Tab-separated table of C-alpha atoms and ligand atoms in Angstrom:
chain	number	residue	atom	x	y	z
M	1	UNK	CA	16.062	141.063	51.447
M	2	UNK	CA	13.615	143.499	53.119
M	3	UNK	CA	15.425	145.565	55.688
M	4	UNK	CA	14.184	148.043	58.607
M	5	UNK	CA	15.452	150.489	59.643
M	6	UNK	CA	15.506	149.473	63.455
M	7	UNK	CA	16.507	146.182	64.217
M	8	UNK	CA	16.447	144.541	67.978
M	9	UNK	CA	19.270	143.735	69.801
M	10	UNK	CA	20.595	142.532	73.272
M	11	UNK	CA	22.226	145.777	75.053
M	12	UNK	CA	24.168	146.286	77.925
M	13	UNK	CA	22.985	149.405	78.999
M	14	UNK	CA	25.095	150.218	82.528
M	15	UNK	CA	24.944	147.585	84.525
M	16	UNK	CA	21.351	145.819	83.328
M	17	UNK	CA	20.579	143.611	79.853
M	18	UNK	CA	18.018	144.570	77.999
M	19	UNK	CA	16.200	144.211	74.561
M	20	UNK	CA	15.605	147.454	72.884
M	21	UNK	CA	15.132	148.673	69.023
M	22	UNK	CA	18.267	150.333	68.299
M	23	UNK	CA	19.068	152.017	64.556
M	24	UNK	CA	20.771	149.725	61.985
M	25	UNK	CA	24.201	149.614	62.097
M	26	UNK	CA	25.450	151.008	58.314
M	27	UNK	CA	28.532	151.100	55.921
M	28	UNK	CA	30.419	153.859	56.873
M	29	UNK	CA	34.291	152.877	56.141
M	30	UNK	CA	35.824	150.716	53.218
M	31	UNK	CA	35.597	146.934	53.241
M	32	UNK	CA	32.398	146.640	55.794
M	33	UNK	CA	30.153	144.184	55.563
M	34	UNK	CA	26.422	144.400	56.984
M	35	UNK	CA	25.613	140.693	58.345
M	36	UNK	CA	22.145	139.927	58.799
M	37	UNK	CA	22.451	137.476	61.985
M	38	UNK	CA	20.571	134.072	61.689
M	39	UNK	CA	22.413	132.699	65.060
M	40	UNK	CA	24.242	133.659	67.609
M	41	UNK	CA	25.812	131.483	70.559
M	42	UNK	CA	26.100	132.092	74.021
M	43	UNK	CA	29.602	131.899	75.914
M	44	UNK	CA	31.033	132.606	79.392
M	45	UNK	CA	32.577	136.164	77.510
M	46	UNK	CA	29.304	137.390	77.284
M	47	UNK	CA	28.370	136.169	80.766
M	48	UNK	CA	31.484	138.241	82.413
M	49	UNK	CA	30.467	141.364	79.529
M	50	UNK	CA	27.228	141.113	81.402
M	51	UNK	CA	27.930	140.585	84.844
M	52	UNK	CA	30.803	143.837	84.139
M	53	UNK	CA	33.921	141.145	85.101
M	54	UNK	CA	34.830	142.608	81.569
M	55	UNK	CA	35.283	146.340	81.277
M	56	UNK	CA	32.908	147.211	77.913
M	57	UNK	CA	31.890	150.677	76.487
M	58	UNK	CA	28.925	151.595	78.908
M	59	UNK	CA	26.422	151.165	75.477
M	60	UNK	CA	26.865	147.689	74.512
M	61	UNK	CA	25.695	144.895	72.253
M	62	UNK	CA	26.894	141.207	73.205
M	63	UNK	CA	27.469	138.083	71.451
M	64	UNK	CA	30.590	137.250	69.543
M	65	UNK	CA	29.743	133.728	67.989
M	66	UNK	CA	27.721	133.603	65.139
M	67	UNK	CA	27.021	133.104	61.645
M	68	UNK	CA	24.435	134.870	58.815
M	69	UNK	CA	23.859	136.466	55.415
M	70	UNK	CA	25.946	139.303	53.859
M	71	UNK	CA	23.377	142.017	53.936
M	72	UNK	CA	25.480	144.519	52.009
M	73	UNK	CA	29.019	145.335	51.353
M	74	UNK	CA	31.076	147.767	50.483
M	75	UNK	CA	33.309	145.679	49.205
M	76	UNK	CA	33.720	143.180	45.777
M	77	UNK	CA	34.910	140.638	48.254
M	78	UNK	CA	31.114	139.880	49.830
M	79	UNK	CA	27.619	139.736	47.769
M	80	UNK	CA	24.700	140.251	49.434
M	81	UNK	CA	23.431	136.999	50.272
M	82	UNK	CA	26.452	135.243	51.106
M	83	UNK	CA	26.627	132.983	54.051
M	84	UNK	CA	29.259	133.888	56.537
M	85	UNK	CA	30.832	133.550	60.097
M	86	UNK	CA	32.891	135.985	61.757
M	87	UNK	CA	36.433	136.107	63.144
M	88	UNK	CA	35.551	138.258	66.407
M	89	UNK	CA	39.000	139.456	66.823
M	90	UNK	CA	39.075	142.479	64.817
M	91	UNK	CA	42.922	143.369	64.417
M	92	UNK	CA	44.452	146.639	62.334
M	93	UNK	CA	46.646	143.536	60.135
M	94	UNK	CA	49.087	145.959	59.704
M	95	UNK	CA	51.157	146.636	62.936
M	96	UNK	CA	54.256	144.394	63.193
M	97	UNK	CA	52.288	141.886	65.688
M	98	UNK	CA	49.628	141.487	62.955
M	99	UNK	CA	52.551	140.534	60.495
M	100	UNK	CA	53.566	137.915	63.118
M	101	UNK	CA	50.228	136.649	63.030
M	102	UNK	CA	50.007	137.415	66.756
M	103	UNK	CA	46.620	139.023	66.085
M	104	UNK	CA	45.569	139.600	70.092
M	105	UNK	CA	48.566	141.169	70.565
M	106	UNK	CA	48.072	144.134	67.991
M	107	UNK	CA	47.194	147.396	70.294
M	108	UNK	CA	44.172	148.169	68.289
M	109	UNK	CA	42.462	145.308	68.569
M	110	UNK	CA	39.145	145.249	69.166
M	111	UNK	CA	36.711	142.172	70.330
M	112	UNK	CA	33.280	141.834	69.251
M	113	UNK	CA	30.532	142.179	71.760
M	114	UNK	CA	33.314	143.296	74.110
M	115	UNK	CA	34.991	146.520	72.375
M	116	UNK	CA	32.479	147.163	70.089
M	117	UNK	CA	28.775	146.469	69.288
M	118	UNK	CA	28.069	142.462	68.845
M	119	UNK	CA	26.328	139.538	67.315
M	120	UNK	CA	22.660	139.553	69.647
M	121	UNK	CA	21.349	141.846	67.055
M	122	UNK	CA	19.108	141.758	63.780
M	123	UNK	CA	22.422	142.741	61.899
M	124	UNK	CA	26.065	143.409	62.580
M	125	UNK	CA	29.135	145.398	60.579
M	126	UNK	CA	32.427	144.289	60.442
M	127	UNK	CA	35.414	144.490	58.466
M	128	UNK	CA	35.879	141.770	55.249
M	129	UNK	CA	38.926	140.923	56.223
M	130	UNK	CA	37.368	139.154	59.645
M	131	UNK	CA	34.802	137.064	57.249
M	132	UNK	CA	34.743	133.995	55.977
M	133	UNK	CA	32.478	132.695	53.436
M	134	UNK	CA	31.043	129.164	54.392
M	135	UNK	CA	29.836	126.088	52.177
M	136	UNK	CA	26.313	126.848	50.878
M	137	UNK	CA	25.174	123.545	52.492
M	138	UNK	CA	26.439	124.471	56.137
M	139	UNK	CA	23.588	124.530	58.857
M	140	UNK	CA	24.018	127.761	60.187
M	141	UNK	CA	23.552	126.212	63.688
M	142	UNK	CA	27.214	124.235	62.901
M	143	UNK	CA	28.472	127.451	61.257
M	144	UNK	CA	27.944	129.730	64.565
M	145	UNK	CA	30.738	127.268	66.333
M	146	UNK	CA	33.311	128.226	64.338
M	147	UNK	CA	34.803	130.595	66.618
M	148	UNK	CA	34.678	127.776	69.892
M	149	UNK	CA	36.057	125.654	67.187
M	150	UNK	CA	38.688	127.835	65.985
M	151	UNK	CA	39.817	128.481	69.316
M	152	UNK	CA	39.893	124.726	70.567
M	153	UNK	CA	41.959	124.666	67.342
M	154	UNK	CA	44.669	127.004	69.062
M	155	UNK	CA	45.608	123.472	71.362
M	156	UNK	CA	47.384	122.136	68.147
M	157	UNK	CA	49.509	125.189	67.971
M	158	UNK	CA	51.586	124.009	71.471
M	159	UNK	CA	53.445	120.773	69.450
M	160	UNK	CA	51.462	117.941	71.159
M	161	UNK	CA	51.173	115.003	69.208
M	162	UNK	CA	48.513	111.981	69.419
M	163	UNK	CA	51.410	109.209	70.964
M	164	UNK	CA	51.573	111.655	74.095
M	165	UNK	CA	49.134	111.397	76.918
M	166	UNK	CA	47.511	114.332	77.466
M	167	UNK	CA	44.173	115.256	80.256
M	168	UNK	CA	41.966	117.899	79.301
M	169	UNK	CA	40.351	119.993	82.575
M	170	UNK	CA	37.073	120.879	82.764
M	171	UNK	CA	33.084	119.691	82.589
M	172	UNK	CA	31.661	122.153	80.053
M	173	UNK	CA	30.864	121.860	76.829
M	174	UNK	CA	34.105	123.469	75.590
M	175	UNK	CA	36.313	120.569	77.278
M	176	UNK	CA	33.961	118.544	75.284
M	177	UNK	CA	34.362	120.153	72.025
M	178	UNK	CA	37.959	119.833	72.235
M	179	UNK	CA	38.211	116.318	73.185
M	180	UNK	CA	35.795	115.392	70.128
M	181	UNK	CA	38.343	117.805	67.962
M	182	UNK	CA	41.359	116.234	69.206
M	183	UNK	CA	40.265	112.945	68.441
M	184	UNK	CA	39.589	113.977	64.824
M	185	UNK	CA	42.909	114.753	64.846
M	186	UNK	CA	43.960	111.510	66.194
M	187	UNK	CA	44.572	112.240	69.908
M	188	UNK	CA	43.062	109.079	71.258
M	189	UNK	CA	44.984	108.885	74.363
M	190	UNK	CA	43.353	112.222	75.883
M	191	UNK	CA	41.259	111.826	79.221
M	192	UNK	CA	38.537	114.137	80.260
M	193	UNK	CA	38.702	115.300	83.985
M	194	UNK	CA	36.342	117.272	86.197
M	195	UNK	CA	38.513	118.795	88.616
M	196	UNK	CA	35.823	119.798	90.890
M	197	UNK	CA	33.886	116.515	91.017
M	198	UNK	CA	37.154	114.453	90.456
M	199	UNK	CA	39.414	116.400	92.414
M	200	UNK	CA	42.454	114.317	93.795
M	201	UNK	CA	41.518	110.972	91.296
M	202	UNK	CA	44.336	112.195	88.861
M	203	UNK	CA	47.519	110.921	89.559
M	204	UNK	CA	50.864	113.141	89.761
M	205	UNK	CA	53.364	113.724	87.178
M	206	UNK	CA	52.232	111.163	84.549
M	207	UNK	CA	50.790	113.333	81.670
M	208	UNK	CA	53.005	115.097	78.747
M	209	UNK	CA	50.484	117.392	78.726
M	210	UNK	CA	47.435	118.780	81.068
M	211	UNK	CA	45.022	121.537	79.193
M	212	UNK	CA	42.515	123.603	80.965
M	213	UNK	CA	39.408	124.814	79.724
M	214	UNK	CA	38.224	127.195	83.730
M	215	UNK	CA	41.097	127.977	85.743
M	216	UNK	CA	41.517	129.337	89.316
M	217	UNK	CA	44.491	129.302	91.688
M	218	UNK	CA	43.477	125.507	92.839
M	219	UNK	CA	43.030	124.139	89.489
M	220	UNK	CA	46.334	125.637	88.779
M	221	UNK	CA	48.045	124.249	91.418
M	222	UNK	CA	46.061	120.614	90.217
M	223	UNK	CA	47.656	121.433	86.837
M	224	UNK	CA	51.599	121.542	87.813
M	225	UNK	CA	50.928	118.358	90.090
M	226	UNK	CA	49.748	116.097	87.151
M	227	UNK	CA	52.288	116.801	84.334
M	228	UNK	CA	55.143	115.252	84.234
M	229	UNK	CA	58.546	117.299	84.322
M	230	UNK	CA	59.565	118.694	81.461
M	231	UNK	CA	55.668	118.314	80.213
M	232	UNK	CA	53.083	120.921	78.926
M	233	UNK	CA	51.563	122.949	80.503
M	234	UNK	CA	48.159	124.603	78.003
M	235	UNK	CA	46.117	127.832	79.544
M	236	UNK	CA	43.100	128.087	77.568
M	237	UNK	CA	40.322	129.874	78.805
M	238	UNK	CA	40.017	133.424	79.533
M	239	UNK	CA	39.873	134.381	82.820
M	240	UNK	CA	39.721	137.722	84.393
M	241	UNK	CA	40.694	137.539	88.059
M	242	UNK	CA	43.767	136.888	89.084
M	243	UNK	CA	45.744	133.326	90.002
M	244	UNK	CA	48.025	132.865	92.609
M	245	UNK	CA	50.792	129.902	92.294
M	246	UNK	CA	53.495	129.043	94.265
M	247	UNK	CA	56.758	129.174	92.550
M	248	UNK	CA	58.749	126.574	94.044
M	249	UNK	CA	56.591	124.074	93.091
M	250	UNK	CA	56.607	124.885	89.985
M	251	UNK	CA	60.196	125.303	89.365
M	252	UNK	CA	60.929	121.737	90.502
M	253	UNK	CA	59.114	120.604	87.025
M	254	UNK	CA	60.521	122.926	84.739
M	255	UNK	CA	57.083	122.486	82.646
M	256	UNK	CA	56.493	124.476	79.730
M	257	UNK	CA	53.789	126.802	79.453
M	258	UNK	CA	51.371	127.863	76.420
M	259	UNK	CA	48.911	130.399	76.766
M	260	UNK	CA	47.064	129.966	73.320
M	261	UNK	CA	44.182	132.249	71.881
M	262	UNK	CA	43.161	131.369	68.484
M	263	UNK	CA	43.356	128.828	65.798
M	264	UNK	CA	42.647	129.121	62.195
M	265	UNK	CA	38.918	129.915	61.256
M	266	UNK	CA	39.429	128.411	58.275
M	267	UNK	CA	41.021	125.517	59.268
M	268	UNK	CA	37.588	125.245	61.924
M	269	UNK	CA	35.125	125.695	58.601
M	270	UNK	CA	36.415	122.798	56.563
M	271	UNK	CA	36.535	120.583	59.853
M	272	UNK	CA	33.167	121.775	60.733
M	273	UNK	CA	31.954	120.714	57.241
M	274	UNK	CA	33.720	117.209	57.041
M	275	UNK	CA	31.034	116.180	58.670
M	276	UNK	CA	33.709	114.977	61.489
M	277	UNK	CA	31.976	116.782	64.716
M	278	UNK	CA	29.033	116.033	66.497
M	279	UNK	CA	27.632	119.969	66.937
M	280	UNK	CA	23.851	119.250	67.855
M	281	UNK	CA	25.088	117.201	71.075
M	282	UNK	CA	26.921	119.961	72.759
M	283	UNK	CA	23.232	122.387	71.924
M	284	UNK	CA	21.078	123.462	74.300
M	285	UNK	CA	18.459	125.048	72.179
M	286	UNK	CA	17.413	128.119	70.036
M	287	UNK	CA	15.775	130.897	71.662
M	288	UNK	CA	14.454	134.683	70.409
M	289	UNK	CA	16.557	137.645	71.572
M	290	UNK	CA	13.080	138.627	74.278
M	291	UNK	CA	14.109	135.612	76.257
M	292	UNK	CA	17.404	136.860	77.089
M	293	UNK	CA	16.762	137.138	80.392
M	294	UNK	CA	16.143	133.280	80.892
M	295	UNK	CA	19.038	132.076	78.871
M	296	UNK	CA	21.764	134.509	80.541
M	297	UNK	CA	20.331	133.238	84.107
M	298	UNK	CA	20.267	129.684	83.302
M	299	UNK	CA	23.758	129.785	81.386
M	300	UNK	CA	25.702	130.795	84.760
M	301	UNK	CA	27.612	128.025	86.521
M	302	UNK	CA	25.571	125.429	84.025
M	303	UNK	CA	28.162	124.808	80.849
M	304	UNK	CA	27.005	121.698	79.609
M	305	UNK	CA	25.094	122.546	76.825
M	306	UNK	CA	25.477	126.323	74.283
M	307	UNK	CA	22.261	127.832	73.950
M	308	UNK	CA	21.553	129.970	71.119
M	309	UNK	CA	19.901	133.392	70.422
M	310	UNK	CA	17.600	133.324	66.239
M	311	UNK	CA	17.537	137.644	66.643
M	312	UNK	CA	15.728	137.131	62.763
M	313	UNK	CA	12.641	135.407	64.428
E	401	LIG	ZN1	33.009	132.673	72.725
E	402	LIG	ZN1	47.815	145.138	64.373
């Protein structure tokens, strides 16, 4: 594979986005892997990375999702030319959190395109243990949503089953992803609900368990008033400002809460290749890294559809 030795990237550079030509990244420690990026998706991450709701290294490139080529390794485990995706949470594996498997938790973890340079880039390093080979047959466009679909996978890890009735909050395309996952998994019995254009059409205290994909203090509050006592309560998404709740009426339910991060990335592969999910229907399109601009503008407030960067075009 020809390779220069400047590739273009998406950089946060202060507090303004920009494409520039920026110097390969290169091996430098045991086990890294050079990725050559074929796509990379968008998320509301990268919009708070940009916007600076996320504190980032003030030299920055974004993007998290994606999946490509094994440029070179220095490592047996990856051959040039292998097709990968990426587990973005890049965690030491050795502290005793790692051991637990409670990789977010490890103190020197670092996120991709948040912590340390990212995906919107002609190529990428990171550490073989965070890749995962995929089937030679995968499109790569399915491929880049293993990470949304690894972490809609983290919803299984609370102990809901399919008999229970469960509401999923949220109009984006991640509520949608996880409803279509869910009902792979045979949760049939799982409503979708817009809390902003639905708000107050949910009645109280009948669900086992209410899941939300955007929170704020109101949707919170809209959360404890629909399960039922005793239900389950699932935080999903990753917000940065702070919520306020009211405990008392809380207490009266005595829900239970899970705050869940990430599934298994394998476990997202194989479903991803079964053939199971409908990927094209949640995409908005394919784009070059130049129109960055465009795609970061339109992306904020509208999450129907994932638009994705092609940084080899
Ligand atoms: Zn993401
Ligand atoms: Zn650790």
């Amino acid at each position: 594979m020809p390779v220069a030795e400047k590739m273009k990237a998406i950089v946060k550079d202060g507090s303004t986005l920009a494409v520039q030509s920026v110097d390969r990244p290169q091996l430098s420690a045991p086990g890294d892997v050079i990725v050559q990026v074929m796509l990379a998706g968008l998320c509301r991450t990268d919009l708070y990375a940009a916007e600076g709701k996320l504190k980032t290294p003030d030299q920055l490139i974004l993007g998290h999702e994606f999946a490509g080529v094994v440029a070179d390794a220095e490592t047996d485990a990856f051959k040039s030319g292998d097709f990968v995706c990426v587990n973005p949470l890049l965690s030491c594996g050795r502290c005793s959190h790692c051991h637990r498997g409670a990789h977010g938790a490890c103190a020197e973890a670092k996120f991709i395109g948040v912590d340390r340079d990212g995906c919107f880039a002609g190529f990428i390093v990171v550490p073989a243990d965070s890749i995962f080979k995929l089937p030679p047959d995968m499109p790569f466009l399915e491929a880049a949503y293993a990470e949304p679909v690894a972490a809609s996978l983290a919803v299984l890890k609370t102990g809901i089953t399919p008999g229970e009735r469960g509401v999923i909050f949220g109009a984006n395309r991640f509520s949608q992803l996880l409803q279509q996952i869910m009902r792979v998994y045979g949760f049939d019995k799982i409503d979708l609900y817009d809390p902003v254009a639905q708000k107050g059409q949910l009645e109280s205290s009948v669900y086992d368990y209410v899941i939300e994909t955007a929170i704020n203090s109101d949707i919170f509050a809209d959360l404890v008033d629909t399960v039922r006592p005793g239900g389950k309560v699932i935080l999903k998404s990753r917000n940065h400002e702070p919520l306020s709740f009211r405990m008392n009426e809380i207490i009266k339910k005595e829900p239970v809460f899970h705050v869940v991060n990430y599934g298994s990335f394998q476990e997202s592969i194989d479903l991803l290749a079964s053939g199971k999910l409908q990927i094209e229907s949640l995409v908005d399109g394919v784009y070059p890294l130049e129109q960055y601009d465009k795609v970061f503008e339109d992306s904020k407030g509208k999450e129907s559809l994932k638009p994705f960067f092609a940084p080899w075009d």
